[in-house]
PDB file of C-alpha atoms and ligand atoms in Angstrom:
ATOM      1  CA  MET V 226     -61.263  53.550  42.370  1.00  0.00           C
ATOM      2  CA  GLU V 227     -62.953  53.052  45.405  1.00  0.00           C
ATOM      3  CA  GLU V 228     -65.938  54.813  43.430  1.00  0.00           C
ATOM      4  CA  GLU V 229     -65.455  50.941  41.387  1.00  0.00           C
ATOM      5  CA  LYS V 230     -65.192  49.452  43.885  1.00  0.00           C
ATOM      6  CA  LYS V 231     -68.855  50.739  45.695  1.00  0.00           C
ATOM      7  CA  ALA V 232     -70.167  50.191  42.923  1.00  0.00           C
ATOM      8  CA  MET V 233     -69.556  46.389  42.554  1.00  0.00           C
ATOM      9  CA  PHE V 234     -70.481  45.811  45.455  1.00  0.00           C
ATOM     10  CA  GLU V 235     -74.364  47.352  45.223  1.00  0.00           C
ATOM     11  CA  ARG V 236     -73.916  45.046  41.468  1.00  0.00           C
ATOM     12  CA  ILE V 237     -73.359  42.040  43.506  1.00  0.00           C
ATOM     13  CA  GLN V 238     -76.347  43.000  46.699  1.00  0.00           C
ATOM     14  CA  GLU V 239     -78.819  43.509  43.643  1.00  0.00           C
ATOM     15  CA  LEU V 240     -77.704  40.416  42.129  1.00  0.00           C
ATOM     16  CA  LYS V 241     -77.872  38.374  45.837  1.00  0.00           C
ATOM     17  CA  ARG V 242     -81.106  39.655  46.676  1.00  0.00           C
ATOM     18  CA  LEU V 243     -82.276  38.970  42.168  1.00  0.00           C
ATOM     19  CA  ARG V 244     -81.334  35.151  43.133  1.00  0.00           C
ATOM     20  CA  ASN V 245     -82.273  35.255  46.753  1.00  0.00           C
ATOM     21  CA  ALA V 246     -77.541  34.050  47.095  1.00  0.00           C
ATOM     22  CA  VAL V 247     -76.334  33.842  50.287  1.00  0.00           C
ATOM     23  CA  ILE V 248     -72.464  35.103  49.834  1.00  0.00           C
ATOM     24  CA  LEU V 249     -70.292  32.208  52.044  1.00  0.00           C
ATOM     25  CA  ALA V 250     -66.422  33.336  52.430  1.00  0.00           C
ATOM     26  CA  HIS V 251     -63.729  31.640  53.642  1.00  0.00           C
ATOM     27  CA  ASN V 252     -61.672  33.158  56.414  1.00  0.00           C
ATOM     28  CA  TYR V 253     -58.049  32.900  53.710  1.00  0.00           C
ATOM     29  CA  GLN V 254     -60.415  35.318  51.129  1.00  0.00           C
ATOM     30  CA  ILE V 255     -59.089  38.626  50.161  1.00  0.00           C
ATOM     31  CA  GLY V 256     -60.872  41.531  52.174  1.00  0.00           C
ATOM     32  CA  GLU V 257     -62.988  42.953  49.212  1.00  0.00           C
ATOM     33  CA  VAL V 258     -64.179  39.564  48.744  1.00  0.00           C
ATOM     34  CA  GLN V 259     -64.413  38.872  52.662  1.00  0.00           C
ATOM     35  CA  ASP V 260     -66.182  42.403  52.972  1.00  0.00           C
ATOM     36  CA  VAL V 261     -69.270  42.104  50.716  1.00  0.00           C
ATOM     37  CA  ALA V 262     -69.888  38.195  51.843  1.00  0.00           C
ATOM     38  CA  ASP V 263     -72.578  37.940  54.122  1.00  0.00           C
ATOM     39  CA  PHE V 264     -70.855  34.915  56.593  1.00  0.00           C
ATOM     40  CA  VAL V 265     -66.818  35.133  56.856  1.00  0.00           C
ATOM     41  CA  GLY V 266     -66.104  31.707  58.423  1.00  0.00           C
ATOM     42  CA  ASP V 267     -63.915  29.202  58.790  1.00  0.00           C
ATOM     43  CA  SER V 268     -64.550  25.347  57.449  1.00  0.00           C
ATOM     44  CA  PHE V 269     -66.600  23.591  60.028  1.00  0.00           C
ATOM     45  CA  GLU V 270     -68.743  27.048  60.290  1.00  0.00           C
ATOM     46  CA  LEU V 271     -69.158  27.543  56.661  1.00  0.00           C
ATOM     47  CA  SER V 272     -70.037  23.912  56.301  1.00  0.00           C
ATOM     48  CA  GLN V 273     -71.766  24.278  59.338  1.00  0.00           C
ATOM     49  CA  ILE V 274     -74.190  27.117  57.139  1.00  0.00           C
ATOM     50  CA  ALA V 275     -74.071  25.501  53.988  1.00  0.00           C
ATOM     51  CA  SER V 276     -76.458  22.534  55.381  1.00  0.00           C
ATOM     52  CA  ARG V 277     -78.911  25.108  57.255  1.00  0.00           C
ATOM     53  CA  SER V 278     -79.113  27.843  54.487  1.00  0.00           C
ATOM     54  CA  ASP V 279     -82.970  28.788  53.018  1.00  0.00           C
ATOM     55  CA  ALA V 280     -80.687  31.050  50.301  1.00  0.00           C
ATOM     56  CA  ASP V 281     -81.457  28.753  46.659  1.00  0.00           C
ATOM     57  CA  VAL V 282     -77.675  29.621  45.887  1.00  0.00           C
ATOM     58  CA  ILE V 283     -74.824  29.837  47.945  1.00  0.00           C
ATOM     59  CA  VAL V 284     -71.862  32.119  46.158  1.00  0.00           C
ATOM     60  CA  PHE V 285     -69.080  30.081  47.989  1.00  0.00           C
ATOM     61  CA  CYS V 286     -66.205  32.487  48.092  1.00  0.00           C
ATOM     62  CA  GLY V 287     -63.272  29.325  48.805  1.00  0.00           C
ATOM     63  CA  VAL V 288     -61.502  25.999  47.255  1.00  0.00           C
ATOM     64  CA  TYR V 289     -63.284  23.124  45.332  1.00  0.00           C
ATOM     65  CA  PHE V 290     -63.687  21.212  48.081  1.00  0.00           C
ATOM     66  CA  MET V 291     -65.390  24.038  50.033  1.00  0.00           C
ATOM     67  CA  ALA V 292     -67.405  24.278  47.344  1.00  0.00           C
ATOM     68  CA  GLU V 293     -68.473  21.201  46.718  1.00  0.00           C
ATOM     69  CA  THR V 294     -68.544  20.063  50.982  1.00  0.00           C
ATOM     70  CA  ALA V 295     -71.724  22.419  50.525  1.00  0.00           C
ATOM     71  CA  ALA V 296     -73.188  21.061  46.977  1.00  0.00           C
ATOM     72  CA  ILE V 297     -72.610  17.693  49.459  1.00  0.00           C
ATOM     73  CA  LEU V 298     -75.210  19.268  52.432  1.00  0.00           C
ATOM     74  CA  ALA V 299     -77.098  20.977  50.404  1.00  0.00           C
ATOM     75  CA  PRO V 300     -77.938  19.598  47.136  1.00  0.00           C
ATOM     76  CA  GLU V 301     -80.983  20.996  46.218  1.00  0.00           C
ATOM     77  CA  LYS V 302     -79.017  24.161  45.739  1.00  0.00           C
ATOM     78  CA  ILE V 303     -77.540  25.838  43.306  1.00  0.00           C
ATOM     79  CA  VAL V 304     -73.204  25.509  44.692  1.00  0.00           C
ATOM     80  CA  LEU V 305     -71.349  28.036  42.157  1.00  0.00           C
ATOM     81  CA  LEU V 306     -67.325  28.767  43.377  1.00  0.00           C
ATOM     82  CA  PRO V 307     -66.958  31.449  41.335  1.00  0.00           C
ATOM     83  CA  GLU V 308     -62.664  30.600  40.043  1.00  0.00           C
ATOM     84  CA  ILE V 309     -63.308  27.336  39.388  1.00  0.00           C
ATOM     85  CA  LEU V 310     -59.533  26.845  39.441  1.00  0.00           C
ATOM     86  CA  ALA V 311     -58.862  27.705  42.540  1.00  0.00           C
ATOM     87  CA  GLY V 312     -58.096  23.948  43.984  1.00  0.00           C
ATOM     88  CA  CYS V 313     -56.506  22.683  47.804  1.00  0.00           C
ATOM     89  CA  SER V 314     -52.824  21.423  47.397  1.00  0.00           C
ATOM     90  CA  LEU V 315     -53.663  19.321  51.050  1.00  0.00           C
ATOM     91  CA  ALA V 316     -56.022  17.814  49.164  1.00  0.00           C
ATOM     92  CA  ASP V 317     -54.810  16.642  45.812  1.00  0.00           C
ATOM     93  CA  THR V 318     -52.146  14.174  47.817  1.00  0.00           C
ATOM     94  CA  ILE V 319     -54.998  11.929  48.809  1.00  0.00           C
ATOM     95  CA  THR V 320     -57.167   9.773  46.130  1.00  0.00           C
ATOM     96  CA  VAL V 321     -59.799   7.178  46.618  1.00  0.00           C
ATOM     97  CA  GLU V 322     -57.445   3.889  45.456  1.00  0.00           C
ATOM     98  CA  SER V 323     -54.118   4.950  47.658  1.00  0.00           C
ATOM     99  CA  LEU V 324     -56.472   5.852  50.702  1.00  0.00           C
ATOM    100  CA  ARG V 325     -58.431   1.771  49.173  1.00  0.00           C
ATOM    101  CA  GLU V 326     -55.086   0.544  49.655  1.00  0.00           C
ATOM    102  CA  LYS V 327     -53.974   2.008  52.865  1.00  0.00           C
ATOM    103  CA  LYS V 328     -58.329   1.194  54.547  1.00  0.00           C
ATOM    104  CA  ALA V 329     -57.160  -2.207  53.706  1.00  0.00           C
ATOM    105  CA  GLN V 330     -53.623  -2.592  55.644  1.00  0.00           C
ATOM    106  CA  HIS V 331     -55.884  -1.029  59.186  1.00  0.00           C
ATOM    107  CA  LYS V 332     -58.930  -2.607  58.184  1.00  0.00           C
ATOM    108  CA  ASP V 333     -59.954  -2.060  61.410  1.00  0.00           C
ATOM    109  CA  ALA V 334     -59.046   1.570  61.753  1.00  0.00           C
ATOM    110  CA  ALA V 335     -61.571   4.080  62.066  1.00  0.00           C
ATOM    111  CA  VAL V 336     -61.035   6.344  58.903  1.00  0.00           C
ATOM    112  CA  VAL V 337     -61.136   9.874  60.356  1.00  0.00           C
ATOM    113  CA  THR V 338     -60.945  12.287  56.411  1.00  0.00           C
ATOM    114  CA  TYR V 339     -60.101  16.026  57.083  1.00  0.00           C
ATOM    115  CA  ILE V 340     -62.783  18.573  55.000  1.00  0.00           C
ATOM    116  CA  ASN V 341     -59.901  18.779  52.563  1.00  0.00           C
ATOM    117  CA  SER V 342     -60.127  16.547  50.766  1.00  0.00           C
ATOM    118  CA  PRO V 343     -61.730  15.335  47.855  1.00  0.00           C
ATOM    119  CA  ALA V 344     -65.919  14.167  47.891  1.00  0.00           C
ATOM    120  CA  VAL V 345     -64.634  10.771  46.703  1.00  0.00           C
ATOM    121  CA  VAL V 346     -62.332   9.855  49.528  1.00  0.00           C
ATOM    122  CA  LYS V 347     -64.988  11.623  51.809  1.00  0.00           C
ATOM    123  CA  ALA V 348     -67.207   8.736  50.608  1.00  0.00           C
ATOM    124  CA  GLU V 349     -64.597   5.537  51.101  1.00  0.00           C
ATOM    125  CA  SER V 350     -64.292   7.866  55.384  1.00  0.00           C
ATOM    126  CA  ASP V 351     -66.124   6.745  58.784  1.00  0.00           C
ATOM    127  CA  ILE V 352     -66.225  10.468  60.005  1.00  0.00           C
ATOM    128  CA  CYS V 353     -65.006  14.340  58.617  1.00  0.00           C
ATOM    129  CA  VAL V 354     -63.125  16.701  60.823  1.00  0.00           C
ATOM    130  CA  THR V 355     -62.141  20.161  60.425  1.00  0.00           C
ATOM    131  CA  SER V 356     -59.148  21.946  62.141  1.00  0.00           C
ATOM    132  CA  SER V 357     -61.714  23.170  64.341  1.00  0.00           C
ATOM    133  CA  ASN V 358     -63.311  19.721  65.662  1.00  0.00           C
ATOM    134  CA  ALA V 359     -60.808  17.291  64.939  1.00  0.00           C
ATOM    135  CA  LEU V 360     -59.949  16.139  68.584  1.00  0.00           C
ATOM    136  CA  ARG V 361     -63.635  16.020  69.834  1.00  0.00           C
ATOM    137  CA  VAL V 362     -64.362  14.230  66.771  1.00  0.00           C
ATOM    138  CA  VAL V 363     -61.417  11.730  67.166  1.00  0.00           C
ATOM    139  CA  ASN V 364     -62.558  10.676  71.271  1.00  0.00           C
ATOM    140  CA  SER V 365     -65.542  10.685  70.332  1.00  0.00           C
ATOM    141  CA  LEU V 366     -65.223   7.617  67.678  1.00  0.00           C
ATOM    142  CA  ASP V 367     -65.200   4.013  69.347  1.00  0.00           C
ATOM    143  CA  GLU V 368     -61.766   2.584  67.495  1.00  0.00           C
ATOM    144  CA  ASP V 369     -58.779   2.917  69.181  1.00  0.00           C
ATOM    145  CA  GLU V 370     -56.945   2.643  66.173  1.00  0.00           C
ATOM    146  CA  ILE V 371     -57.208   5.788  63.319  1.00  0.00           C
ATOM    147  CA  LEU V 372     -56.213   6.278  60.268  1.00  0.00           C
ATOM    148  CA  PHE V 373     -56.138  10.213  59.787  1.00  0.00           C
ATOM    149  CA  VAL V 374     -56.291  11.817  56.058  1.00  0.00           C
ATOM    150  CA  PRO V 375     -54.527  13.066  54.566  1.00  0.00           C
ATOM    151  CA  ASP V 376     -52.640  15.840  56.833  1.00  0.00           C
ATOM    152  CA  MET V 377     -50.586  14.482  58.931  1.00  0.00           C
ATOM    153  CA  ASN V 378     -49.428  17.740  60.629  1.00  0.00           C
ATOM    154  CA  LEU V 379     -53.048  18.240  61.702  1.00  0.00           C
ATOM    155  CA  GLY V 380     -52.024  14.342  62.905  1.00  0.00           C
ATOM    156  CA  SER V 381     -49.787  14.746  64.891  1.00  0.00           C
ATOM    157  CA  PHE V 382     -50.921  17.415  66.242  1.00  0.00           C
ATOM    158  CA  ILE V 383     -54.165  14.893  67.582  1.00  0.00           C
ATOM    159  CA  ALA V 384     -51.760  12.706  67.985  1.00  0.00           C
ATOM    160  CA  ASP V 385     -50.903  13.457  70.851  1.00  0.00           C
ATOM    161  CA  LYS V 386     -53.668  15.017  72.443  1.00  0.00           C
ATOM    162  CA  THR V 387     -55.168  11.794  72.530  1.00  0.00           C
ATOM    163  CA  LYS V 388     -54.765   8.181  74.348  1.00  0.00           C
ATOM    164  CA  LYS V 389     -56.742   6.746  70.618  1.00  0.00           C
ATOM    165  CA  ARG V 390     -52.951   5.310  67.743  1.00  0.00           C
ATOM    166  CA  LEU V 391     -53.347   7.775  65.345  1.00  0.00           C
ATOM    167  CA  ILE V 392     -51.960   6.450  61.244  1.00  0.00           C
ATOM    168  CA  LEU V 393     -50.986   9.006  59.899  1.00  0.00           C
ATOM    169  CA  TRP V 394     -51.028  10.179  56.280  1.00  0.00           C
ATOM    170  CA  GLU V 395     -48.340  11.403  53.953  1.00  0.00           C
ATOM    171  CA  GLY V 396     -50.050  15.182  53.179  1.00  0.00           C
ATOM    172  CA  CYS V 397     -49.467  18.689  54.245  1.00  0.00           C
ATOM    173  CA  CYS V 398     -51.123  21.610  52.555  1.00  0.00           C
ATOM    174  CA  GLU V 399     -47.848  23.205  51.087  1.00  0.00           C
ATOM    175  CA  THR V 400     -48.538  26.832  51.484  1.00  0.00           C
ATOM    176  CA  HIS V 401     -48.419  26.376  55.868  1.00  0.00           C
ATOM    177  CA  HIS V 402     -45.868  23.096  55.965  1.00  0.00           C
ATOM    178  CA  CYS V 403     -43.368  26.213  54.452  1.00  0.00           C
ATOM    179  CA  VAL V 404     -43.338  27.909  58.271  1.00  0.00           C
ATOM    180  CA  GLY V 405     -40.070  26.434  60.248  1.00  0.00           C
ATOM    181  CA  PRO V 406     -39.477  27.054  64.003  1.00  0.00           C
ATOM    182  CA  GLN V 407     -36.470  29.681  63.035  1.00  0.00           C
ATOM    183  CA  HIS V 408     -39.257  31.549  61.605  1.00  0.00           C
ATOM    184  CA  ILE V 409     -41.235  31.586  65.540  1.00  0.00           C
ATOM    185  CA  THR V 410     -37.657  32.389  67.229  1.00  0.00           C
ATOM    186  CA  ASN V 411     -37.310  35.778  64.292  1.00  0.00           C
ATOM    187  CA  ALA V 412     -40.847  37.145  65.127  1.00  0.00           C
ATOM    188  CA  ARG V 413     -40.095  36.616  68.950  1.00  0.00           C
ATOM    189  CA  GLU V 414     -36.908  38.631  68.515  1.00  0.00           C
ATOM    190  CA  THR V 415     -38.982  41.750  66.509  1.00  0.00           C
ATOM    191  CA  HIS V 416     -41.874  41.410  68.752  1.00  0.00           C
ATOM    192  CA  PRO V 417     -40.317  39.768  72.210  1.00  0.00           C
ATOM    193  CA  ASP V 418     -44.155  40.797  74.113  1.00  0.00           C
ATOM    194  CA  ALA V 419     -45.605  39.619  71.339  1.00  0.00           C
ATOM    195  CA  VAL V 420     -47.887  36.506  71.799  1.00  0.00           C
ATOM    196  CA  VAL V 421     -47.595  33.438  69.457  1.00  0.00           C
ATOM    197  CA  ILE V 422     -50.531  31.265  67.388  1.00  0.00           C
ATOM    198  CA  VAL V 423     -50.405  28.688  64.566  1.00  0.00           C
ATOM    199  CA  HIS V 424     -52.524  26.605  62.422  1.00  0.00           C
ATOM    200  CA  PRO V 425     -52.416  22.646  64.007  1.00  0.00           C
ATOM    201  CA  GLU V 426     -51.096  22.232  59.704  1.00  0.00           C
ATOM    202  CA  CYS V 427     -47.956  23.605  60.369  1.00  0.00           C
ATOM    203  CA  ARG V 428     -45.385  20.818  60.948  1.00  0.00           C
ATOM    204  CA  PRO V 429     -44.974  19.716  64.937  1.00  0.00           C
ATOM    205  CA  GLU V 430     -42.475  22.224  65.587  1.00  0.00           C
ATOM    206  CA  VAL V 431     -43.674  24.929  64.601  1.00  0.00           C
ATOM    207  CA  VAL V 432     -46.273  23.935  66.528  1.00  0.00           C
ATOM    208  CA  LYS V 433     -44.515  22.855  70.087  1.00  0.00           C
ATOM    209  CA  ALA V 434     -42.364  26.366  69.361  1.00  0.00           C
ATOM    210  CA  ALA V 435     -45.223  27.910  68.956  1.00  0.00           C
ATOM    211  CA  ASP V 436     -47.630  29.443  72.331  1.00  0.00           C
ATOM    212  CA  TYR V 437     -51.450  27.800  70.951  1.00  0.00           C
ATOM    213  CA  ALA V 438     -53.018  26.510  68.107  1.00  0.00           C
ATOM    214  CA  PHE V 439     -56.052  26.628  66.988  1.00  0.00           C
ATOM    215  CA  SER V 440     -58.107  26.424  63.466  1.00  0.00           C
ATOM    216  CA  THR V 441     -59.307  30.300  61.682  1.00  0.00           C
ATOM    217  CA  GLY V 442     -62.377  30.289  63.568  1.00  0.00           C
ATOM    218  CA  GLY V 443     -60.412  30.088  66.692  1.00  0.00           C
ATOM    219  CA  MET V 444     -57.459  32.473  66.416  1.00  0.00           C
ATOM    220  CA  ILE V 445     -60.364  34.842  65.570  1.00  0.00           C
ATOM    221  CA  LYS V 446     -62.498  34.126  69.101  1.00  0.00           C
ATOM    222  CA  PHE V 447     -58.452  34.402  71.020  1.00  0.00           C
ATOM    223  CA  ALA V 448     -57.564  37.384  69.570  1.00  0.00           C
ATOM    224  CA  ARG V 449     -60.669  38.865  70.720  1.00  0.00           C
ATOM    225  CA  GLU V 450     -60.248  37.652  74.411  1.00  0.00           C
ATOM    226  CA  THR V 451     -57.268  38.091  74.457  1.00  0.00           C
ATOM    227  CA  SER V 452     -55.610  41.108  76.649  1.00  0.00           C
ATOM    228  CA  CYS V 453     -52.586  40.134  74.553  1.00  0.00           C
ATOM    229  CA  LYS V 454     -52.124  43.867  72.562  1.00  0.00           C
ATOM    230  CA  LYS V 455     -49.881  41.760  69.965  1.00  0.00           C
ATOM    231  CA  ILE V 456     -50.605  39.293  68.359  1.00  0.00           C
ATOM    232  CA  ILE V 457     -47.905  37.428  65.621  1.00  0.00           C
ATOM    233  CA  VAL V 458     -50.453  34.889  63.628  1.00  0.00           C
ATOM    234  CA  GLY V 459     -48.760  31.356  61.505  1.00  0.00           C
ATOM    235  CA  THR V 460     -51.709  30.279  59.126  1.00  0.00           C
ATOM    236  CA  GLU V 461     -52.715  32.216  56.079  1.00  0.00           C
ATOM    237  CA  MET V 462     -51.859  36.184  54.610  1.00  0.00           C
ATOM    238  CA  GLY V 463     -56.326  36.382  54.719  1.00  0.00           C
ATOM    239  CA  LEU V 464     -56.654  36.418  58.537  1.00  0.00           C
ATOM    240  CA  ILE V 465     -54.956  39.044  59.068  1.00  0.00           C
ATOM    241  CA  HIS V 466     -57.576  41.184  57.375  1.00  0.00           C
ATOM    242  CA  ARG V 467     -60.175  39.745  59.904  1.00  0.00           C
ATOM    243  CA  LEU V 468     -58.366  40.181  62.472  1.00  0.00           C
ATOM    244  CA  GLU V 469     -57.438  43.748  62.124  1.00  0.00           C
ATOM    245  CA  LYS V 470     -61.189  44.916  61.237  1.00  0.00           C
ATOM    246  CA  GLU V 471     -62.760  43.296  64.650  1.00  0.00           C
ATOM    247  CA  ASN V 472     -59.757  44.548  66.909  1.00  0.00           C
ATOM    248  CA  PRO V 473     -58.785  47.495  66.642  1.00  0.00           C
ATOM    249  CA  ASP V 474     -56.569  48.354  69.265  1.00  0.00           C
ATOM    250  CA  LYS V 475     -54.265  45.673  69.211  1.00  0.00           C
ATOM    251  CA  GLN V 476     -51.864  44.669  66.069  1.00  0.00           C
ATOM    252  CA  PHE V 477     -51.014  41.946  64.189  1.00  0.00           C
ATOM    253  CA  PHE V 478     -47.928  40.450  62.328  1.00  0.00           C
ATOM    254  CA  LEU V 479     -47.392  37.229  60.325  1.00  0.00           C
ATOM    255  CA  LEU V 480     -45.126  34.377  60.939  1.00  0.00           C
ATOM    256  CA  SER V 481     -43.701  34.135  57.305  1.00  0.00           C
ATOM    257  CA  GLN V 482     -43.994  36.026  54.028  1.00  0.00           C
ATOM    258  CA  GLY V 483     -44.882  32.533  52.395  1.00  0.00           C
ATOM    259  CA  LEU V 484     -48.180  32.255  54.303  1.00  0.00           C
ATOM    260  CA  ILE V 485     -50.453  32.471  50.881  1.00  0.00           C
ATOM    261  CA  CYS V 486     -52.177  30.438  49.109  1.00  0.00           C
ATOM    262  CA  PRO V 487     -52.616  30.838  46.102  1.00  0.00           C
ATOM    263  CA  SER V 488     -55.456  29.146  45.669  1.00  0.00           C
ATOM    264  CA  MET V 489     -57.424  31.528  47.656  1.00  0.00           C
ATOM    265  CA  LYS V 490     -56.014  34.823  46.093  1.00  0.00           C
ATOM    266  CA  PHE V 491     -58.466  33.575  43.218  1.00  0.00           C
ATOM    267  CA  THR V 492     -61.938  35.226  43.983  1.00  0.00           C
ATOM    268  CA  ASN V 493     -61.693  38.980  43.175  1.00  0.00           C
ATOM    269  CA  LEU V 494     -65.257  41.166  43.736  1.00  0.00           C
ATOM    270  CA  ASP V 495     -65.781  40.299  39.549  1.00  0.00           C
ATOM    271  CA  LYS V 496     -65.339  36.723  39.560  1.00  0.00           C
ATOM    272  CA  VAL V 497     -68.065  37.084  42.099  1.00  0.00           C
ATOM    273  CA  SER V 498     -70.452  39.346  40.250  1.00  0.00           C
ATOM    274  CA  LYS V 499     -70.875  37.809  37.577  1.00  0.00           C
ATOM    275  CA  ALA V 500     -71.212  33.702  39.038  1.00  0.00           C
ATOM    276  CA  LEU V 501     -73.675  35.262  40.223  1.00  0.00           C
ATOM    277  CA  GLU V 502     -74.601  36.899  36.658  1.00  0.00           C
ATOM    278  CA  THR V 503     -73.946  33.552  34.674  1.00  0.00           C
ATOM    279  CA  MET V 504     -74.861  31.469  37.486  1.00  0.00           C
ATOM    280  CA  GLN V 505     -71.563  29.756  36.779  1.00  0.00           C
ATOM    281  CA  PRO V 506     -68.930  27.615  37.904  1.00  0.00           C
ATOM    282  CA  ARG V 507     -71.834  25.551  38.827  1.00  0.00           C
ATOM    283  CA  ILE V 508     -69.843  22.774  41.302  1.00  0.00           C
ATOM    284  CA  THR V 509     -72.260  19.232  41.964  1.00  0.00           C
ATOM    285  CA  VAL V 510     -71.320  15.781  43.421  1.00  0.00           C
ATOM    286  CA  PRO V 511     -73.322  13.134  41.045  1.00  0.00           C
ATOM    287  CA  LEU V 512     -75.017  10.265  43.386  1.00  0.00           C
ATOM    288  CA  PRO V 513     -73.361   7.693  44.792  1.00  0.00           C
ATOM    289  CA  ILE V 514     -70.367  10.359  45.615  1.00  0.00           C
ATOM    290  CA  ARG V 515     -72.295  12.158  46.668  1.00  0.00           C
ATOM    291  CA  ASP V 516     -74.928  10.921  49.715  1.00  0.00           C
ATOM    292  CA  LEU V 517     -72.060   8.743  50.458  1.00  0.00           C
ATOM    293  CA  ALA V 518     -69.811  11.460  50.981  1.00  0.00           C
ATOM    294  CA  ARG V 519     -72.962  13.509  52.524  1.00  0.00           C
ATOM    295  CA  ARG V 520     -72.495  10.655  56.005  1.00  0.00           C
ATOM    296  CA  PRO V 521     -69.370  10.961  57.090  1.00  0.00           C
ATOM    297  CA  LEU V 522     -69.789  15.002  57.339  1.00  0.00           C
ATOM    298  CA  GLU V 523     -73.501  14.722  58.654  1.00  0.00           C
ATOM    299  CA  ARG V 524     -71.970  12.735  60.917  1.00  0.00           C
ATOM    300  CA  MET V 525     -68.245  14.540  61.805  1.00  0.00           C
ATOM    301  CA  LEU V 526     -71.722  17.840  61.976  1.00  0.00           C
ATOM    302  CA  ALA V 527     -73.415  15.540  64.588  1.00  0.00           C
ATOM    303  CA  VAL V 528     -70.835  15.706  66.903  1.00  0.00           C
ATOM    304  CA  VAL V 529     -70.586  18.046  69.733  1.00  0.00           C
TER     305      VAL V 529
HETATM  306  P1  13P B2095     -60.599  26.004  58.911  1.00  0.00           P
HETATM  307  O1  13P B2095     -60.811  25.375  58.816  1.00  0.00           O
HETATM  308  O2  13P B2095     -59.239  26.954  60.697  1.00  0.00           O
HETATM  309  O3  13P B2095     -60.278  27.401  58.509  1.00  0.00           O
HETATM  310  O4  13P B2095     -59.182  26.035  58.175  1.00  0.00           O
HETATM  311  C1  13P B2095     -59.080  25.935  56.249  1.00  0.00           C
HETATM  312  C2  13P B2095     -57.949  25.786  55.922  1.00  0.00           C
HETATM  313  O5  13P B2095     -57.620  24.699  55.202  1.00  0.00           O
HETATM  314  C3  13P B2095     -56.444  25.962  56.614  1.00  0.00           C
HETATM  315  O6  13P B2095     -55.366  25.970  55.703  1.00  0.00           O
END
């Protein structure tokens, strides 16, 4: 088995050189996909890398909206998503028609769109955010009223920390929304000396019961810097691989066994290798959506 995996790793490296490709993997990907990737990161870090990369091909090991974002930010590159069916339950909670209706009811509000959304929705937005920069982006805007879509939990998290008035969309991530405060109570009983970190896509009562809320990149940084040796992690299970790899002296416990995003598990080494061999499935965003969606993304990347 190990031999097989090693051969697959070598094959992928060879194809990568042949295609002048870069492999990006989100922090939720399975361990072996993270290990073969050139960069592993959160949504913000990966979109930054995609926009700056000088590779000809980007293999995006993540879900559809992530590859679509890379295709918008780097239109001259070939963007491959090894598993075309890897979607996002949160991105599916909003359509461009429903957003237009809401915009008509809140004409003065700035439309702030979480990166977990379809390109057509980004195209109708003023600015995008990720969980690592949402507060900074919202506070950077001139408008006092914000239509925040589509994640209501991230929206509540930001609403608690800003003076702006947020109108929330009723969307959520099925995986994070399944966690309740009882999971934190139980985990604290089992590991009384552990610190609890959760993703802001969790319900507000879960964020309140936790010690800290971070993007996945924020969790990686926290784990590296904290002197605490035991950490209860309230986000998708894939992050544990990187946390354990980078912090062998610390222990990590998943807050709930339900923290699995099925779409993030679709990608494996075989599919990465096939994508590089066949140069499929390729993700493209047609004009004019591509240009319209690029503006809010670039505006987000420019907020420091
Ligand atoms: P991060 O930007 O924190 O990696 O979040 C991505 C995501 O989709 C969370 O469910």
